[in-house]
Amino acid sequence: MSKILFVMTGADHWTLADGTKHPTGFWAEEAVAPYEAFTAAGHEVVVATPGGVEPTVDQGSLAPEFNGGPEGAEKVASALASLSALRHPVRLEDVRIDDYDAVFYPGGHGPMEDLAVNADSGRLLVAALKSGKPLAVVCHGPAALLAAVDEGGTNAFAGYRVAAFSNVEETQAGLAEKAKWLLETRLTEAGVDVRVSEPWAPYVVVDRNLVTGQNPASSAPLAAEVLKKLA
């Protein structure tokens, strides 16, 4: 059995360009699908957030239209309610990479607010990358990579192939024009080799020990790739 760390946003909003706070948090499917896959395979999941706050789910991610209808929405909500690790997170500030076998960052717009500028998360990502242990990040989770800067001021993920929520998807979701910055653009500016596929279709990129997914639909395929690495 492996011990997998879920690093999750502690934010319940995303500050837009005009200063308004867009309610958000983590995206349900991006936590539920990997959690179910990992625990079904016999692994343990520990959740960490900045300050050890209980993570907030983006209520939009529980809507039927994002879960294949009412039945799918009920299934995700039920799974989320049973995910006890979410209610007992450890403090991200206290996490040591040596205590875990893999690290996973789900998305939602929350990471754009806090993990993108969180130095503790940035140090953990650098350590995870150097460790060779599986490191998985999905959708808006790659915003956290922006804080992973090495001693020389270079982004630790520069040159890595990374899938992330695309500018096209952000535009289609209706938030691109309201955002302070766009994830695909900012990662590219940091030297990350961002790879994008069709909007909303599953897309996973594996580069060395780094496994990344573009959007919510990529969560389950991403988890499958992590399980291969842990086998």
Short mmCIF file of C-alpha atoms in Angstrom, two decimals:
data_model
loop_
_atom_site.label_atom_id
_atom_site.label_comp_id
_atom_site.label_asym_id
_atom_site.label_seq_id
_atom_site.Cartn_x
_atom_site.Cartn_y
_atom_site.Cartn_z
CA MET A 1 0.00 0.00 0.00
CA SER A 2 1.22 3.47 -0.91
CA LYS A 3 0.50 6.75 0.83
CA ILE A 4 -0.70 9.44 -1.58
CA LEU A 5 -0.81 13.12 -0.69
CA PHE A 6 -3.64 15.23 -2.12
CA VAL A 7 -2.59 18.88 -2.03
CA MET A 8 -5.76 20.94 -2.29
CA THR A 9 -6.70 24.58 -2.40
CA GLY A 10 -7.80 26.30 0.78
CA ALA A 11 -9.47 29.10 -1.18
CA ASP A 12 -13.24 29.48 -1.53
CA HIS A 13 -13.04 32.22 -4.18
CA TRP A 14 -11.03 33.43 -7.15
CA THR A 15 -10.37 37.17 -7.35
CA LEU A 16 -11.17 38.44 -10.83
CA ALA A 17 -9.59 41.36 -12.66
CA ASP A 18 -12.22 43.82 -11.43
CA GLY A 19 -11.69 42.75 -7.81
CA THR A 20 -14.88 40.72 -7.48
CA LYS A 21 -14.66 37.33 -5.80
CA HIS A 22 -15.87 34.45 -7.92
CA PRO A 23 -17.06 31.61 -5.60
CA THR A 24 -15.01 28.48 -6.22
CA GLY A 25 -12.77 25.91 -4.51
CA PHE A 26 -11.80 22.47 -5.81
CA TRP A 27 -13.63 20.71 -8.64
CA ALA A 28 -15.50 17.68 -7.31
CA GLU A 29 -14.74 15.17 -10.07
CA GLU A 30 -11.03 15.98 -9.91
CA ALA A 31 -10.90 14.90 -6.27
CA VAL A 32 -13.47 12.10 -6.35
CA ALA A 33 -12.33 10.15 -9.41
CA PRO A 34 -8.66 9.85 -8.37
CA TYR A 35 -9.58 9.24 -4.72
CA GLU A 36 -11.85 6.35 -5.68
CA ALA A 37 -9.23 4.90 -8.03
CA PHE A 38 -6.43 5.12 -5.48
CA THR A 39 -8.38 3.76 -2.53
CA ALA A 40 -9.90 0.96 -4.64
CA ALA A 41 -6.32 -0.09 -5.41
CA GLY A 42 -5.59 -0.25 -1.67
CA HIS A 43 -3.72 3.01 -1.26
CA GLU A 44 -4.12 5.56 1.52
CA VAL A 45 -4.98 9.19 0.78
CA VAL A 46 -3.99 12.12 3.00
CA VAL A 47 -5.27 15.62 2.22
CA ALA A 48 -3.18 18.73 2.85
CA THR A 49 -4.25 22.37 2.50
CA PRO A 50 -2.66 25.70 3.37
CA GLY A 51 -3.20 26.13 7.08
CA GLY A 52 -4.98 22.79 7.30
CA VAL A 53 -8.34 24.37 6.44
CA GLU A 54 -11.13 22.11 5.21
CA PRO A 55 -11.24 22.50 1.42
CA THR A 56 -14.32 24.01 -0.20
CA VAL A 57 -15.98 22.31 -3.16
CA ASP A 58 -16.93 24.49 -6.12
CA GLN A 59 -20.71 24.21 -6.04
CA GLY A 60 -20.79 24.45 -9.81
CA SER A 61 -18.93 21.15 -10.03
CA LEU A 62 -21.89 19.41 -8.38
CA ALA A 63 -24.35 20.58 -11.05
CA PRO A 64 -26.04 17.92 -13.24
CA GLU A 65 -24.74 19.50 -16.45
CA PHE A 66 -21.16 18.82 -15.38
CA ASN A 67 -21.80 15.27 -14.24
CA GLY A 68 -23.73 13.70 -17.08
CA GLY A 69 -27.14 14.43 -15.59
CA PRO A 70 -28.91 14.27 -12.22
CA GLU A 71 -27.86 10.68 -11.50
CA GLY A 72 -24.21 11.47 -12.08
CA ALA A 73 -24.48 14.57 -9.92
CA GLU A 74 -25.99 12.57 -7.07
CA LYS A 75 -23.23 9.98 -7.39
CA VAL A 76 -20.46 12.61 -7.19
CA ALA A 77 -22.11 14.38 -4.25
CA SER A 78 -22.49 11.08 -2.41
CA ALA A 79 -18.88 10.12 -3.07
CA LEU A 80 -17.72 13.52 -1.88
CA ALA A 81 -19.71 13.17 1.34
CA SER A 82 -17.98 9.86 2.07
CA LEU A 83 -14.49 11.22 1.42
CA SER A 84 -13.54 11.56 5.08
CA ALA A 85 -9.96 12.65 4.38
CA LEU A 86 -11.33 15.97 3.13
CA ARG A 87 -12.63 16.80 6.58
CA HIS A 88 -9.33 16.14 8.33
CA PRO A 89 -6.61 17.82 6.26
CA VAL A 90 -3.08 18.22 7.52
CA ARG A 91 -1.25 21.52 7.28
CA LEU A 92 0.58 21.90 3.99
CA GLU A 93 3.29 23.76 5.89
CA ASP A 94 4.11 20.60 7.86
CA VAL A 95 4.26 18.15 4.93
CA ARG A 96 7.47 16.25 4.14
CA ILE A 97 7.82 14.55 0.76
CA ASP A 98 9.64 11.63 2.41
CA ASP A 99 6.39 10.60 4.12
CA TYR A 100 4.55 9.97 0.85
CA ASP A 101 4.85 7.75 -2.21
CA ALA A 102 3.04 10.06 -4.62
CA VAL A 103 1.59 13.57 -4.75
CA PHE A 104 -1.58 14.74 -6.50
CA TYR A 105 -2.99 18.22 -7.08
CA PRO A 106 -6.65 18.46 -8.14
CA GLY A 107 -7.93 21.64 -9.74
CA GLY A 108 -10.88 23.97 -9.66
CA HIS A 109 -10.25 27.70 -9.80
CA GLY A 110 -9.17 27.71 -6.13
CA PRO A 111 -5.48 26.97 -6.91
CA MET A 112 -5.41 30.10 -9.10
CA GLU A 113 -6.06 32.09 -5.90
CA ASP A 114 -3.76 30.46 -3.34
CA LEU A 115 -1.50 27.65 -4.56
CA ALA A 116 -0.21 29.72 -7.49
CA VAL A 117 1.61 31.92 -4.98
CA ASN A 118 2.11 29.52 -2.08
CA ALA A 119 5.80 29.08 -1.26
CA ASP A 120 5.27 25.94 0.86
CA SER A 121 3.48 24.27 -2.03
CA GLY A 122 6.19 25.45 -4.40
CA ARG A 123 8.92 23.86 -2.26
CA LEU A 124 6.94 20.63 -2.03
CA LEU A 125 6.54 20.50 -5.81
CA VAL A 126 10.26 21.02 -6.34
CA ALA A 127 11.02 18.25 -3.84
CA ALA A 128 8.45 15.91 -5.40
CA LEU A 129 9.85 16.49 -8.87
CA LYS A 130 13.41 15.82 -7.71
CA SER A 131 12.35 12.73 -5.74
CA GLY A 132 11.27 10.83 -8.83
CA LYS A 133 8.02 9.86 -7.10
CA PRO A 134 4.82 10.14 -9.14
CA LEU A 135 3.59 13.73 -9.20
CA ALA A 136 0.16 14.27 -10.74
CA VAL A 137 -1.60 17.57 -11.41
CA VAL A 138 -4.88 18.20 -13.23
CA CYS A 139 -6.90 21.03 -14.81
CA HIS A 140 -6.28 24.29 -12.87
CA GLY A 141 -4.01 22.43 -10.45
CA PRO A 142 -0.98 23.34 -12.61
CA ALA A 143 -1.41 26.91 -11.34
CA ALA A 144 0.55 25.62 -8.34
CA LEU A 145 3.54 25.00 -10.62
CA LEU A 146 3.98 28.76 -10.90
CA ALA A 147 5.22 28.87 -7.29
CA ALA A 148 7.79 26.11 -7.87
CA VAL A 149 10.84 28.25 -8.40
CA ASP A 150 14.35 26.94 -7.80
CA GLU A 151 17.20 28.74 -6.06
CA GLY A 152 18.21 30.47 -9.27
CA GLY A 153 14.75 31.93 -9.83
CA THR A 154 13.88 29.53 -12.66
CA ASN A 155 10.64 27.59 -12.65
CA ALA A 156 11.42 23.96 -11.76
CA PHE A 157 8.99 22.77 -14.44
CA ALA A 158 10.50 24.81 -17.27
CA GLY A 159 10.95 22.48 -20.24
CA TYR A 160 8.54 19.87 -18.90
CA ARG A 161 5.60 18.86 -21.05
CA VAL A 162 2.45 19.74 -19.11
CA ALA A 163 -1.27 19.46 -19.85
CA ALA A 164 -3.39 22.17 -18.22
CA PHE A 165 -6.75 23.88 -18.57
CA SER A 166 -6.52 25.71 -21.86
CA ASN A 167 -7.25 29.29 -22.79
CA VAL A 168 -9.91 28.00 -25.18
CA GLU A 169 -11.64 26.12 -22.35
CA GLU A 170 -11.45 29.16 -20.06
CA THR A 171 -13.00 31.24 -22.83
CA GLN A 172 -15.76 28.72 -23.43
CA ALA A 173 -16.43 28.60 -19.69
CA GLY A 174 -17.03 32.36 -19.81
CA LEU A 175 -14.29 33.46 -17.42
CA ALA A 176 -11.33 34.28 -19.67
CA GLU A 177 -12.27 37.93 -20.19
CA LYS A 178 -12.81 38.41 -16.45
CA ALA A 179 -9.55 36.78 -15.30
CA LYS A 180 -6.43 38.59 -14.11
CA TRP A 181 -4.39 36.01 -15.99
CA LEU A 182 -4.86 32.77 -17.89
CA LEU A 183 -3.23 29.52 -16.83
CA GLU A 184 -1.98 28.33 -20.22
CA THR A 185 -0.45 31.74 -20.92
CA ARG A 186 1.22 32.14 -17.54
CA LEU A 187 2.69 28.62 -17.57
CA THR A 188 4.08 29.20 -21.07
CA GLU A 189 5.65 32.46 -19.91
CA ALA A 190 7.34 30.49 -17.08
CA GLY A 191 8.99 28.21 -19.63
CA VAL A 192 6.62 25.25 -19.24
CA ASP A 193 5.90 23.33 -22.46
CA VAL A 194 2.10 23.43 -22.28
CA ARG A 195 0.32 20.81 -24.38
CA VAL A 196 -3.40 21.19 -25.08
CA SER A 197 -5.85 18.96 -26.89
CA GLU A 198 -9.53 19.21 -27.80
CA PRO A 199 -11.56 21.26 -25.31
CA TRP A 200 -13.17 19.17 -22.58
CA ALA A 201 -11.86 15.85 -23.95
CA PRO A 202 -9.67 13.63 -21.73
CA TYR A 203 -6.00 14.40 -22.29
CA VAL A 204 -3.07 13.25 -20.16
CA VAL A 205 0.62 14.00 -20.64
CA VAL A 206 3.40 11.98 -18.96
CA ASP A 207 6.89 13.49 -18.77
CA ARG A 208 9.27 11.56 -16.54
CA ASN A 209 7.64 11.33 -13.07
CA LEU A 210 5.18 14.14 -13.87
CA VAL A 211 1.63 13.22 -14.93
CA THR A 212 -0.72 16.05 -15.91
CA GLY A 213 -4.29 16.27 -17.18
CA GLN A 214 -6.02 19.06 -19.09
CA ASN A 215 -9.50 19.17 -17.61
CA PRO A 216 -12.01 17.39 -15.32
CA ALA A 217 -12.52 14.58 -17.84
CA SER A 218 -8.79 13.84 -17.57
CA SER A 219 -8.97 13.01 -13.86
CA ALA A 220 -9.71 9.29 -14.12
CA PRO A 221 -7.17 8.63 -16.93
CA LEU A 222 -4.58 10.59 -14.93
CA ALA A 223 -5.23 8.42 -11.86
CA ALA A 224 -4.75 5.32 -14.00
CA GLU A 225 -1.33 6.57 -15.08
CA VAL A 226 -0.33 7.20 -11.47
CA LEU A 227 -1.39 3.68 -10.51
CA LYS A 228 0.84 2.29 -13.28
CA LYS A 229 3.78 4.16 -11.80
CA LEU A 230 3.02 2.87 -8.30
CA ALA A 231 2.68 -0.74 -9.44
#
